[in-house]
C-alpha cells in the first residue's frame, strides 16, 4: 500500500459528490485480506455503467450480425446442395402460343424467360446471355431468342447458340406443368 501524507479530497471532505461516494464504497468493502492482496484504488480502472452498457450493446450487435451471417451461409449451402426453389410462373391459360414472360428465377434479382411454343409446350432459360451478360429476349417473328448487345441468337427450343459471339447456350430452367399451372423447379444457374 502506498503511504500518503496528504489527505485525499475525499478524506478532507472537499471531494465532489461522486468521489465521496467512491470513498464510502472503499471504506465499506475494505477487508483484512486487502492487506495481503491489496488493490490500489487510485490506479485501478473502474468499468462504468456507461462502458458496461456500451459493451452489452456491441455484444448484442455482434451476435445479431453473426446470426445473419450464419443464416446466409445456410441458405447458400442449401443452394449448393441442389435444393432448387419452386416458383409459380403462371397459369397455362395466361400464355397463348408465341407468348413469353420474364420472371425472377432461381432467386430474386435474377431473371429467366418463359416461351410457349406452337405445339403448346413451354421452355424457359436464364435471361442472362452467356457472352457478356446482357438480357436476351424472345424475337417472335424469327422464333429465336436474341441478345441485342452483339447479335447473339439462340434456339428457342433448346437454348443452343445459333450464331453470334456466345460460346455456349443459355442455361435451361426446368419446368413442371401441372394443374393448369407452369412452375419453375430447377436449373437456370449462371
Ligand atoms: S452479351 Fe450477348 S452477345 Fe454479347
mmCIF file with all atom_site columns, C-alpha atoms and ligand atoms in Angstrom:
data_model
loop_
_atom_site.group_PDB
_atom_site.id
_atom_site.type_symbol
_atom_site.label_atom_id
_atom_site.label_alt_id
_atom_site.label_comp_id
_atom_site.label_asym_id
_atom_site.label_entity_id
_atom_site.label_seq_id
_atom_site.pdbx_PDB_ins_code
_atom_site.Cartn_x
_atom_site.Cartn_y
_atom_site.Cartn_z
_atom_site.occupancy
_atom_site.B_iso_or_equiv
_atom_site.pdbx_formal_charge
_atom_site.auth_seq_id
_atom_site.auth_comp_id
_atom_site.auth_asym_id
_atom_site.auth_atom_id
_atom_site.pdbx_PDB_model_num
ATOM   1   C  CA  . UNK A 1 1   ? 0.000   0.000   0.000   1.00 0.00 ? 1   UNK A CA  1
ATOM   2   C  CA  . UNK A 1 2   ? 1.198   3.492   -0.759  1.00 0.00 ? 2   UNK A CA  1
ATOM   3   C  CA  . UNK A 1 3   ? 1.712   5.714   2.255   1.00 0.00 ? 3   UNK A CA  1
ATOM   4   C  CA  . UNK A 1 4   ? 0.094   9.116   1.919   1.00 0.00 ? 4   UNK A CA  1
ATOM   5   C  CA  . UNK A 1 5   ? 0.920   12.205  3.968   1.00 0.00 ? 5   UNK A CA  1
ATOM   6   C  CA  . UNK A 1 6   ? -1.623  14.491  2.441   1.00 0.00 ? 6   UNK A CA  1
ATOM   7   C  CA  . UNK A 1 7   ? -5.300  13.714  2.907   1.00 0.00 ? 7   UNK A CA  1
ATOM   8   C  CA  . UNK A 1 8   ? -7.212  12.893  -0.245  1.00 0.00 ? 8   UNK A CA  1
ATOM   9   C  CA  . UNK A 1 9   ? -10.048 15.215  -1.275  1.00 0.00 ? 9   UNK A CA  1
ATOM   10  C  CA  . UNK A 1 10  ? -12.446 12.520  -0.025  1.00 0.00 ? 10  UNK A CA  1
ATOM   11  C  CA  . UNK A 1 11  ? -10.729 12.376  3.392   1.00 0.00 ? 11  UNK A CA  1
ATOM   12  C  CA  . UNK A 1 12  ? -10.595 16.149  3.575   1.00 0.00 ? 12  UNK A CA  1
ATOM   13  C  CA  . UNK A 1 13  ? -14.308 16.357  2.764   1.00 0.00 ? 13  UNK A CA  1
ATOM   14  C  CA  . UNK A 1 14  ? -13.683 18.587  -0.268  1.00 0.00 ? 14  UNK A CA  1
ATOM   15  C  CA  . UNK A 1 15  ? -14.250 15.962  -2.927  1.00 0.00 ? 15  UNK A CA  1
ATOM   16  C  CA  . UNK A 1 16  ? -17.014 16.106  -5.491  1.00 0.00 ? 16  UNK A CA  1
ATOM   17  C  CA  . UNK A 1 17  ? -20.168 14.074  -4.636  1.00 0.00 ? 17  UNK A CA  1
ATOM   18  C  CA  . UNK A 1 18  ? -19.093 11.272  -6.971  1.00 0.00 ? 18  UNK A CA  1
ATOM   19  C  CA  . UNK A 1 19  ? -15.678 10.974  -5.229  1.00 0.00 ? 19  UNK A CA  1
ATOM   20  C  CA  . UNK A 1 20  ? -17.324 10.936  -1.780  1.00 0.00 ? 20  UNK A CA  1
ATOM   21  C  CA  . UNK A 1 21  ? -19.464 8.023   -2.846  1.00 0.00 ? 21  UNK A CA  1
ATOM   22  C  CA  . UNK A 1 22  ? -16.391 6.222   -4.139  1.00 0.00 ? 22  UNK A CA  1
ATOM   23  C  CA  . UNK A 1 23  ? -14.584 6.785   -0.832  1.00 0.00 ? 23  UNK A CA  1
ATOM   24  C  CA  . UNK A 1 24  ? -17.585 5.480   1.111   1.00 0.00 ? 24  UNK A CA  1
ATOM   25  C  CA  . UNK A 1 25  ? -17.653 2.351   -1.018  1.00 0.00 ? 25  UNK A CA  1
ATOM   26  C  CA  . UNK A 1 26  ? -13.939 1.750   -0.469  1.00 0.00 ? 26  UNK A CA  1
ATOM   27  C  CA  . UNK A 1 27  ? -14.451 2.014   3.264   1.00 0.00 ? 27  UNK A CA  1
ATOM   28  C  CA  . UNK A 1 28  ? -17.493 -0.219  3.291   1.00 0.00 ? 28  UNK A CA  1
ATOM   29  C  CA  . UNK A 1 29  ? -15.921 -3.050  1.350   1.00 0.00 ? 29  UNK A CA  1
ATOM   30  C  CA  . UNK A 1 30  ? -12.488 -2.871  2.888   1.00 0.00 ? 30  UNK A CA  1
ATOM   31  C  CA  . UNK A 1 31  ? -11.481 -6.247  4.391   1.00 0.00 ? 31  UNK A CA  1
ATOM   32  C  CA  . UNK A 1 32  ? -8.465  -7.700  6.154   1.00 0.00 ? 32  UNK A CA  1
ATOM   33  C  CA  . UNK A 1 33  ? -7.390  -9.649  3.122   1.00 0.00 ? 33  UNK A CA  1
ATOM   34  C  CA  . UNK A 1 34  ? -6.824  -6.397  1.352   1.00 0.00 ? 34  UNK A CA  1
ATOM   35  C  CA  . UNK A 1 35  ? -3.630  -6.037  3.320   1.00 0.00 ? 35  UNK A CA  1
ATOM   36  C  CA  . UNK A 1 36  ? -2.242  -9.158  1.681   1.00 0.00 ? 36  UNK A CA  1
ATOM   37  C  CA  . UNK A 1 37  ? -3.922  -8.770  -1.695  1.00 0.00 ? 37  UNK A CA  1
ATOM   38  C  CA  . UNK A 1 38  ? -4.059  -5.053  -1.889  1.00 0.00 ? 38  UNK A CA  1
ATOM   39  C  CA  . UNK A 1 39  ? -5.719  -3.071  -4.617  1.00 0.00 ? 39  UNK A CA  1
ATOM   40  C  CA  . UNK A 1 40  ? -4.551  0.403   -5.354  1.00 0.00 ? 40  UNK A CA  1
ATOM   41  C  CA  . UNK A 1 41  ? -7.898  2.115   -5.712  1.00 0.00 ? 41  UNK A CA  1
ATOM   42  C  CA  . UNK A 1 42  ? -6.298  5.243   -7.048  1.00 0.00 ? 42  UNK A CA  1
ATOM   43  C  CA  . UNK A 1 43  ? -4.847  3.477   -10.052 1.00 0.00 ? 43  UNK A CA  1
ATOM   44  C  CA  . UNK A 1 44  ? -7.449  0.766   -10.595 1.00 0.00 ? 44  UNK A CA  1
ATOM   45  C  CA  . UNK A 1 45  ? -9.697  1.363   -13.592 1.00 0.00 ? 45  UNK A CA  1
ATOM   46  C  CA  . UNK A 1 46  ? -13.399 1.015   -12.973 1.00 0.00 ? 46  UNK A CA  1
ATOM   47  C  CA  . UNK A 1 47  ? -15.879 -0.183  -15.551 1.00 0.00 ? 47  UNK A CA  1
ATOM   48  C  CA  . UNK A 1 48  ? -18.510 2.497   -15.555 1.00 0.00 ? 48  UNK A CA  1
ATOM   49  C  CA  . UNK A 1 49  ? -22.191 1.787   -16.165 1.00 0.00 ? 49  UNK A CA  1
ATOM   50  C  CA  . UNK A 1 50  ? -21.929 3.567   -19.485 1.00 0.00 ? 50  UNK A CA  1
ATOM   51  C  CA  . UNK A 1 51  ? -18.955 1.442   -20.565 1.00 0.00 ? 51  UNK A CA  1
ATOM   52  C  CA  . UNK A 1 52  ? -20.750 -1.712  -19.486 1.00 0.00 ? 52  UNK A CA  1
ATOM   53  C  CA  . UNK A 1 53  ? -23.892 -0.686  -21.406 1.00 0.00 ? 53  UNK A CA  1
ATOM   54  C  CA  . UNK A 1 54  ? -21.776 0.052   -24.466 1.00 0.00 ? 54  UNK A CA  1
ATOM   55  C  CA  . UNK A 1 55  ? -20.129 -3.357  -24.132 1.00 0.00 ? 55  UNK A CA  1
ATOM   56  C  CA  . UNK A 1 56  ? -23.540 -5.038  -23.935 1.00 0.00 ? 56  UNK A CA  1
ATOM   57  C  CA  . UNK A 1 57  ? -24.757 -3.083  -26.960 1.00 0.00 ? 57  UNK A CA  1
ATOM   58  C  CA  . UNK A 1 58  ? -21.727 -4.047  -29.019 1.00 0.00 ? 58  UNK A CA  1
ATOM   59  C  CA  . UNK A 1 59  ? -22.044 -7.681  -27.937 1.00 0.00 ? 59  UNK A CA  1
ATOM   60  C  CA  . UNK A 1 60  ? -25.714 -7.758  -28.978 1.00 0.00 ? 60  UNK A CA  1
ATOM   61  C  CA  . UNK A 1 61  ? -24.903 -6.169  -32.327 1.00 0.00 ? 61  UNK A CA  1
ATOM   62  C  CA  . UNK A 1 62  ? -22.120 -8.713  -32.854 1.00 0.00 ? 62  UNK A CA  1
ATOM   63  C  CA  . UNK A 1 63  ? -24.451 -11.594 -32.062 1.00 0.00 ? 63  UNK A CA  1
ATOM   64  C  CA  . UNK A 1 64  ? -27.119 -10.239 -34.434 1.00 0.00 ? 64  UNK A CA  1
ATOM   65  C  CA  . UNK A 1 65  ? -24.543 -9.901  -37.214 1.00 0.00 ? 65  UNK A CA  1
ATOM   66  C  CA  . UNK A 1 66  ? -23.270 -13.408 -36.532 1.00 0.00 ? 66  UNK A CA  1
ATOM   67  C  CA  . UNK A 1 67  ? -26.796 -14.827 -36.755 1.00 0.00 ? 67  UNK A CA  1
ATOM   68  C  CA  . UNK A 1 68  ? -27.359 -13.078 -40.096 1.00 0.00 ? 68  UNK A CA  1
ATOM   69  C  CA  . UNK A 1 69  ? -24.100 -14.416 -41.497 1.00 0.00 ? 69  UNK A CA  1
ATOM   70  C  CA  . UNK A 1 70  ? -24.930 -17.942 -40.345 1.00 0.00 ? 70  UNK A CA  1
ATOM   71  C  CA  . UNK A 1 71  ? -28.415 -17.741 -41.916 1.00 0.00 ? 71  UNK A CA  1
ATOM   72  C  CA  . UNK A 1 72  ? -26.944 -16.503 -45.217 1.00 0.00 ? 72  UNK A CA  1
ATOM   73  C  CA  . UNK A 1 73  ? -24.331 -19.261 -45.172 1.00 0.00 ? 73  UNK A CA  1
ATOM   74  C  CA  . UNK A 1 74  ? -27.042 -21.863 -44.508 1.00 0.00 ? 74  UNK A CA  1
ATOM   75  C  CA  . UNK A 1 75  ? -29.061 -20.523 -47.434 1.00 0.00 ? 75  UNK A CA  1
ATOM   76  C  CA  . UNK A 1 76  ? -26.042 -20.704 -49.746 1.00 0.00 ? 76  UNK A CA  1
ATOM   77  C  CA  . UNK A 1 77  ? -25.317 -24.199 -48.512 1.00 0.00 ? 77  UNK A CA  1
ATOM   78  C  CA  . UNK A 1 78  ? -28.868 -25.206 -49.418 1.00 0.00 ? 78  UNK A CA  1
ATOM   79  C  CA  . UNK A 1 79  ? -28.355 -23.900 -52.950 1.00 0.00 ? 79  UNK A CA  1
ATOM   80  C  CA  . UNK A 1 80  ? -25.038 -25.708 -53.212 1.00 0.00 ? 80  UNK A CA  1
ATOM   81  C  CA  . UNK A 1 81  ? -26.772 -28.900 -52.167 1.00 0.00 ? 81  UNK A CA  1
ATOM   82  C  CA  . UNK A 1 82  ? -29.032 -28.534 -55.219 1.00 0.00 ? 82  UNK A CA  1
ATOM   83  C  CA  . UNK A 1 83  ? -32.167 -27.588 -53.350 1.00 0.00 ? 83  UNK A CA  1
ATOM   84  C  CA  . UNK A 1 84  ? -33.798 -25.691 -56.204 1.00 0.00 ? 84  UNK A CA  1
ATOM   85  C  CA  . UNK A 1 85  ? -36.604 -23.273 -55.470 1.00 0.00 ? 85  UNK A CA  1
ATOM   86  C  CA  . UNK A 1 86  ? -40.065 -23.991 -56.819 1.00 0.00 ? 86  UNK A CA  1
ATOM   87  C  CA  . UNK A 1 87  ? -41.622 -20.886 -58.320 1.00 0.00 ? 87  UNK A CA  1
ATOM   88  C  CA  . UNK A 1 88  ? -45.046 -20.495 -59.910 1.00 0.00 ? 88  UNK A CA  1
ATOM   89  C  CA  . UNK A 1 89  ? -44.672 -18.764 -63.288 1.00 0.00 ? 89  UNK A CA  1
ATOM   90  C  CA  . UNK A 1 90  ? -48.366 -18.510 -64.126 1.00 0.00 ? 90  UNK A CA  1
ATOM   91  C  CA  . UNK A 1 91  ? -51.470 -20.288 -65.419 1.00 0.00 ? 91  UNK A CA  1
ATOM   92  C  CA  . UNK A 1 92  ? -51.256 -22.108 -68.757 1.00 0.00 ? 92  UNK A CA  1
ATOM   93  C  CA  . UNK A 1 93  ? -54.227 -20.091 -69.980 1.00 0.00 ? 93  UNK A CA  1
ATOM   94  C  CA  . UNK A 1 94  ? -52.221 -16.906 -69.469 1.00 0.00 ? 94  UNK A CA  1
ATOM   95  C  CA  . UNK A 1 95  ? -49.743 -17.907 -72.175 1.00 0.00 ? 95  UNK A CA  1
ATOM   96  C  CA  . UNK A 1 96  ? -51.104 -18.139 -75.712 1.00 0.00 ? 96  UNK A CA  1
ATOM   97  C  CA  . UNK A 1 97  ? -48.850 -19.700 -78.352 1.00 0.00 ? 97  UNK A CA  1
ATOM   98  C  CA  . UNK A 1 98  ? -45.894 -17.410 -79.042 1.00 0.00 ? 98  UNK A CA  1
ATOM   99  C  CA  . UNK A 1 99  ? -46.171 -15.658 -75.663 1.00 0.00 ? 99  UNK A CA  1
ATOM   100 C  CA  . UNK A 1 100 ? -43.157 -15.032 -73.479 1.00 0.00 ? 100 UNK A CA  1
ATOM   101 C  CA  . UNK A 1 101 ? -42.708 -13.894 -69.913 1.00 0.00 ? 101 UNK A CA  1
ATOM   102 C  CA  . UNK A 1 102 ? -39.699 -12.819 -67.835 1.00 0.00 ? 102 UNK A CA  1
ATOM   103 C  CA  . UNK A 1 103 ? -39.770 -13.940 -64.208 1.00 0.00 ? 103 UNK A CA  1
ATOM   104 C  CA  . UNK A 1 104 ? -37.383 -13.988 -61.281 1.00 0.00 ? 104 UNK A CA  1
ATOM   105 C  CA  . UNK A 1 105 ? -35.547 -17.293 -61.021 1.00 0.00 ? 105 UNK A CA  1
ATOM   106 C  CA  . UNK A 1 106 ? -33.686 -19.004 -59.375 1.00 0.00 ? 106 UNK A CA  1
ATOM   107 C  CA  . UNK A 1 107 ? -33.612 -16.150 -56.877 1.00 0.00 ? 107 UNK A CA  1
ATOM   108 C  CA  . UNK A 1 108 ? -34.627 -12.547 -56.511 1.00 0.00 ? 108 UNK A CA  1
ATOM   109 C  CA  . UNK A 1 109 ? -32.810 -10.236 -58.906 1.00 0.00 ? 109 UNK A CA  1
ATOM   110 C  CA  . UNK A 1 110 ? -32.002 -12.984 -61.443 1.00 0.00 ? 110 UNK A CA  1
ATOM   111 C  CA  . UNK A 1 111 ? -34.340 -13.339 -64.397 1.00 0.00 ? 111 UNK A CA  1
ATOM   112 C  CA  . UNK A 1 112 ? -35.464 -16.183 -66.594 1.00 0.00 ? 112 UNK A CA  1
ATOM   113 C  CA  . UNK A 1 113 ? -37.567 -16.150 -69.747 1.00 0.00 ? 113 UNK A CA  1
ATOM   114 C  CA  . UNK A 1 114 ? -40.507 -18.451 -70.436 1.00 0.00 ? 114 UNK A CA  1
ATOM   115 C  CA  . UNK A 1 115 ? -41.684 -19.072 -74.015 1.00 0.00 ? 115 UNK A CA  1
ATOM   116 C  CA  . UNK A 1 116 ? -44.718 -21.009 -75.221 1.00 0.00 ? 116 UNK A CA  1
ATOM   117 C  CA  . UNK A 1 117 ? -44.143 -22.887 -78.474 1.00 0.00 ? 117 UNK A CA  1
ATOM   118 C  CA  . UNK A 1 118 ? -46.511 -23.529 -81.372 1.00 0.00 ? 118 UNK A CA  1
ATOM   119 C  CA  . UNK A 1 119 ? -47.111 -27.108 -80.223 1.00 0.00 ? 119 UNK A CA  1
ATOM   120 C  CA  . UNK A 1 120 ? -48.277 -25.788 -76.852 1.00 0.00 ? 120 UNK A CA  1
ATOM   121 C  CA  . UNK A 1 121 ? -45.178 -26.837 -74.912 1.00 0.00 ? 121 UNK A CA  1
ATOM   122 C  CA  . UNK A 1 122 ? -43.033 -24.483 -72.823 1.00 0.00 ? 122 UNK A CA  1
ATOM   123 C  CA  . UNK A 1 123 ? -39.333 -23.702 -72.491 1.00 0.00 ? 123 UNK A CA  1
ATOM   124 C  CA  . UNK A 1 124 ? -37.544 -21.396 -70.114 1.00 0.00 ? 124 UNK A CA  1
ATOM   125 C  CA  . UNK A 1 125 ? -33.962 -20.167 -69.896 1.00 0.00 ? 125 UNK A CA  1
ATOM   126 C  CA  . UNK A 1 126 ? -31.856 -17.862 -67.841 1.00 0.00 ? 126 UNK A CA  1
ATOM   127 C  CA  . UNK A 1 127 ? -32.234 -14.470 -69.427 1.00 0.00 ? 127 UNK A CA  1
ATOM   128 C  CA  . UNK A 1 128 ? -28.543 -13.725 -68.954 1.00 0.00 ? 128 UNK A CA  1
ATOM   129 C  CA  . UNK A 1 129 ? -26.543 -14.024 -72.165 1.00 0.00 ? 129 UNK A CA  1
ATOM   130 C  CA  . UNK A 1 130 ? -23.505 -16.280 -71.626 1.00 0.00 ? 130 UNK A CA  1
ATOM   131 C  CA  . UNK A 1 131 ? -21.344 -13.892 -73.662 1.00 0.00 ? 131 UNK A CA  1
ATOM   132 C  CA  . UNK A 1 132 ? -21.253 -10.699 -71.565 1.00 0.00 ? 132 UNK A CA  1
ATOM   133 C  CA  . UNK A 1 133 ? -24.441 -10.941 -69.564 1.00 0.00 ? 133 UNK A CA  1
ATOM   134 C  CA  . UNK A 1 134 ? -26.977 -8.827  -71.482 1.00 0.00 ? 134 UNK A CA  1
ATOM   135 C  CA  . UNK A 1 135 ? -30.637 -9.815  -71.205 1.00 0.00 ? 135 UNK A CA  1
ATOM   136 C  CA  . UNK A 1 136 ? -31.913 -11.948 -74.070 1.00 0.00 ? 136 UNK A CA  1
ATOM   137 C  CA  . UNK A 1 137 ? -35.473 -11.604 -75.317 1.00 0.00 ? 137 UNK A CA  1
ATOM   138 C  CA  . UNK A 1 138 ? -37.843 -13.637 -77.473 1.00 0.00 ? 138 UNK A CA  1
ATOM   139 C  CA  . UNK A 1 139 ? -37.969 -12.488 -81.102 1.00 0.00 ? 139 UNK A CA  1
ATOM   140 C  CA  . UNK A 1 140 ? -41.383 -13.790 -82.053 1.00 0.00 ? 140 UNK A CA  1
ATOM   141 C  CA  . UNK A 1 141 ? -41.195 -13.169 -85.802 1.00 0.00 ? 141 UNK A CA  1
ATOM   142 C  CA  . UNK A 1 142 ? -37.946 -15.112 -86.181 1.00 0.00 ? 142 UNK A CA  1
ATOM   143 C  CA  . UNK A 1 143 ? -38.892 -17.543 -83.415 1.00 0.00 ? 143 UNK A CA  1
ATOM   144 C  CA  . UNK A 1 144 ? -35.455 -17.208 -81.787 1.00 0.00 ? 144 UNK A CA  1
ATOM   145 C  CA  . UNK A 1 145 ? -34.027 -15.848 -78.575 1.00 0.00 ? 145 UNK A CA  1
ATOM   146 C  CA  . UNK A 1 146 ? -31.904 -12.822 -79.315 1.00 0.00 ? 146 UNK A CA  1
ATOM   147 C  CA  . UNK A 1 147 ? -29.260 -10.929 -77.402 1.00 0.00 ? 147 UNK A CA  1
ATOM   148 C  CA  . UNK A 1 148 ? -29.317 -7.331  -78.666 1.00 0.00 ? 148 UNK A CA  1
ATOM   149 C  CA  . UNK A 1 149 ? -25.837 -6.412  -77.395 1.00 0.00 ? 149 UNK A CA  1
ATOM   150 C  CA  . UNK A 1 150 ? -23.758 -8.287  -80.005 1.00 0.00 ? 150 UNK A CA  1
ATOM   151 C  CA  . UNK A 1 151 ? -26.435 -10.058 -82.013 1.00 0.00 ? 151 UNK A CA  1
ATOM   152 C  CA  . UNK A 1 152 ? -26.255 -13.404 -80.356 1.00 0.00 ? 152 UNK A CA  1
ATOM   153 C  CA  . UNK A 1 153 ? -29.041 -15.803 -81.410 1.00 0.00 ? 153 UNK A CA  1
ATOM   154 C  CA  . UNK A 1 154 ? -30.247 -18.897 -79.590 1.00 0.00 ? 154 UNK A CA  1
ATOM   155 C  CA  . UNK A 1 155 ? -32.555 -21.770 -80.460 1.00 0.00 ? 155 UNK A CA  1
ATOM   156 C  CA  . UNK A 1 156 ? -35.854 -21.194 -78.669 1.00 0.00 ? 156 UNK A CA  1
ATOM   157 C  CA  . UNK A 1 157 ? -36.471 -24.919 -78.149 1.00 0.00 ? 157 UNK A CA  1
ATOM   158 C  CA  . UNK A 1 158 ? -33.047 -25.848 -76.799 1.00 0.00 ? 158 UNK A CA  1
ATOM   159 C  CA  . UNK A 1 159 ? -31.244 -22.637 -75.846 1.00 0.00 ? 159 UNK A CA  1
ATOM   160 C  CA  . UNK A 1 160 ? -28.262 -23.612 -78.046 1.00 0.00 ? 160 UNK A CA  1
ATOM   161 C  CA  . UNK A 1 161 ? -26.248 -20.953 -79.862 1.00 0.00 ? 161 UNK A CA  1
ATOM   162 C  CA  . UNK A 1 162 ? -27.314 -20.368 -83.477 1.00 0.00 ? 162 UNK A CA  1
ATOM   163 C  CA  . UNK A 1 163 ? -24.938 -17.517 -84.269 1.00 0.00 ? 163 UNK A CA  1
ATOM   164 C  CA  . UNK A 1 164 ? -23.002 -14.640 -82.726 1.00 0.00 ? 164 UNK A CA  1
ATOM   165 C  CA  . UNK A 1 165 ? -20.213 -14.381 -80.165 1.00 0.00 ? 165 UNK A CA  1
ATOM   166 C  CA  . UNK A 1 166 ? -21.650 -16.546 -77.319 1.00 0.00 ? 166 UNK A CA  1
ATOM   167 C  CA  . UNK A 1 167 ? -19.600 -19.718 -76.886 1.00 0.00 ? 167 UNK A CA  1
ATOM   168 C  CA  . UNK A 1 168 ? -22.276 -21.669 -75.080 1.00 0.00 ? 168 UNK A CA  1
ATOM   169 C  CA  . UNK A 1 169 ? -26.036 -21.864 -74.935 1.00 0.00 ? 169 UNK A CA  1
ATOM   170 C  CA  . UNK A 1 170 ? -28.474 -20.400 -72.445 1.00 0.00 ? 170 UNK A CA  1
ATOM   171 C  CA  . UNK A 1 171 ? -28.902 -22.037 -69.072 1.00 0.00 ? 171 UNK A CA  1
ATOM   172 C  CA  . UNK A 1 172 ? -32.084 -24.107 -69.117 1.00 0.00 ? 172 UNK A CA  1
ATOM   173 C  CA  . UNK A 1 173 ? -34.749 -23.673 -66.432 1.00 0.00 ? 173 UNK A CA  1
ATOM   174 C  CA  . UNK A 1 174 ? -36.573 -26.903 -65.626 1.00 0.00 ? 174 UNK A CA  1
ATOM   175 C  CA  . UNK A 1 175 ? -40.341 -26.605 -65.797 1.00 0.00 ? 175 UNK A CA  1
ATOM   176 C  CA  . UNK A 1 176 ? -43.246 -28.551 -64.403 1.00 0.00 ? 176 UNK A CA  1
ATOM   177 C  CA  . UNK A 1 177 ? -46.716 -28.168 -65.856 1.00 0.00 ? 177 UNK A CA  1
ATOM   178 C  CA  . UNK A 1 178 ? -49.422 -29.374 -63.531 1.00 0.00 ? 178 UNK A CA  1
ATOM   179 C  CA  . UNK A 1 179 ? -52.939 -28.393 -62.511 1.00 0.00 ? 179 UNK A CA  1
ATOM   180 C  CA  . UNK A 1 180 ? -53.128 -25.864 -65.337 1.00 0.00 ? 180 UNK A CA  1
ATOM   181 C  CA  . UNK A 1 181 ? -50.101 -24.047 -63.981 1.00 0.00 ? 181 UNK A CA  1
ATOM   182 C  CA  . UNK A 1 182 ? -46.475 -23.655 -65.021 1.00 0.00 ? 182 UNK A CA  1
ATOM   183 C  CA  . UNK A 1 183 ? -43.789 -23.942 -62.354 1.00 0.00 ? 183 UNK A CA  1
ATOM   184 C  CA  . UNK A 1 184 ? -40.033 -23.398 -62.484 1.00 0.00 ? 184 UNK A CA  1
ATOM   185 C  CA  . UNK A 1 185 ? -38.427 -26.181 -60.468 1.00 0.00 ? 185 UNK A CA  1
ATOM   186 C  CA  . UNK A 1 186 ? -34.680 -26.063 -61.110 1.00 0.00 ? 186 UNK A CA  1
ATOM   187 C  CA  . UNK A 1 187 ? -31.768 -25.043 -63.289 1.00 0.00 ? 187 UNK A CA  1
ATOM   188 C  CA  . UNK A 1 188 ? -31.291 -21.537 -64.606 1.00 0.00 ? 188 UNK A CA  1
ATOM   189 C  CA  . UNK A 1 189 ? -27.961 -21.055 -62.814 1.00 0.00 ? 189 UNK A CA  1
ATOM   190 C  CA  . UNK A 1 190 ? -25.481 -18.630 -64.279 1.00 0.00 ? 190 UNK A CA  1
HETATM 191 S  S1  . LIG B 2 .   ? -23.703 -10.054 -74.456 1.00 0.00 ? 1   LIG B S1  1
HETATM 192 FE FE1 . LIG B 2 .   ? -24.978 -11.271 -75.611 1.00 0.00 ? 1   LIG B FE1 1
HETATM 193 S  S2  . LIG B 2 .   ? -23.998 -11.458 -77.494 1.00 0.00 ? 1   LIG B S2  1
HETATM 194 FE FE2 . LIG B 2 .   ? -22.665 -10.255 -76.276 1.00 0.00 ? 1   LIG B FE2 1
#
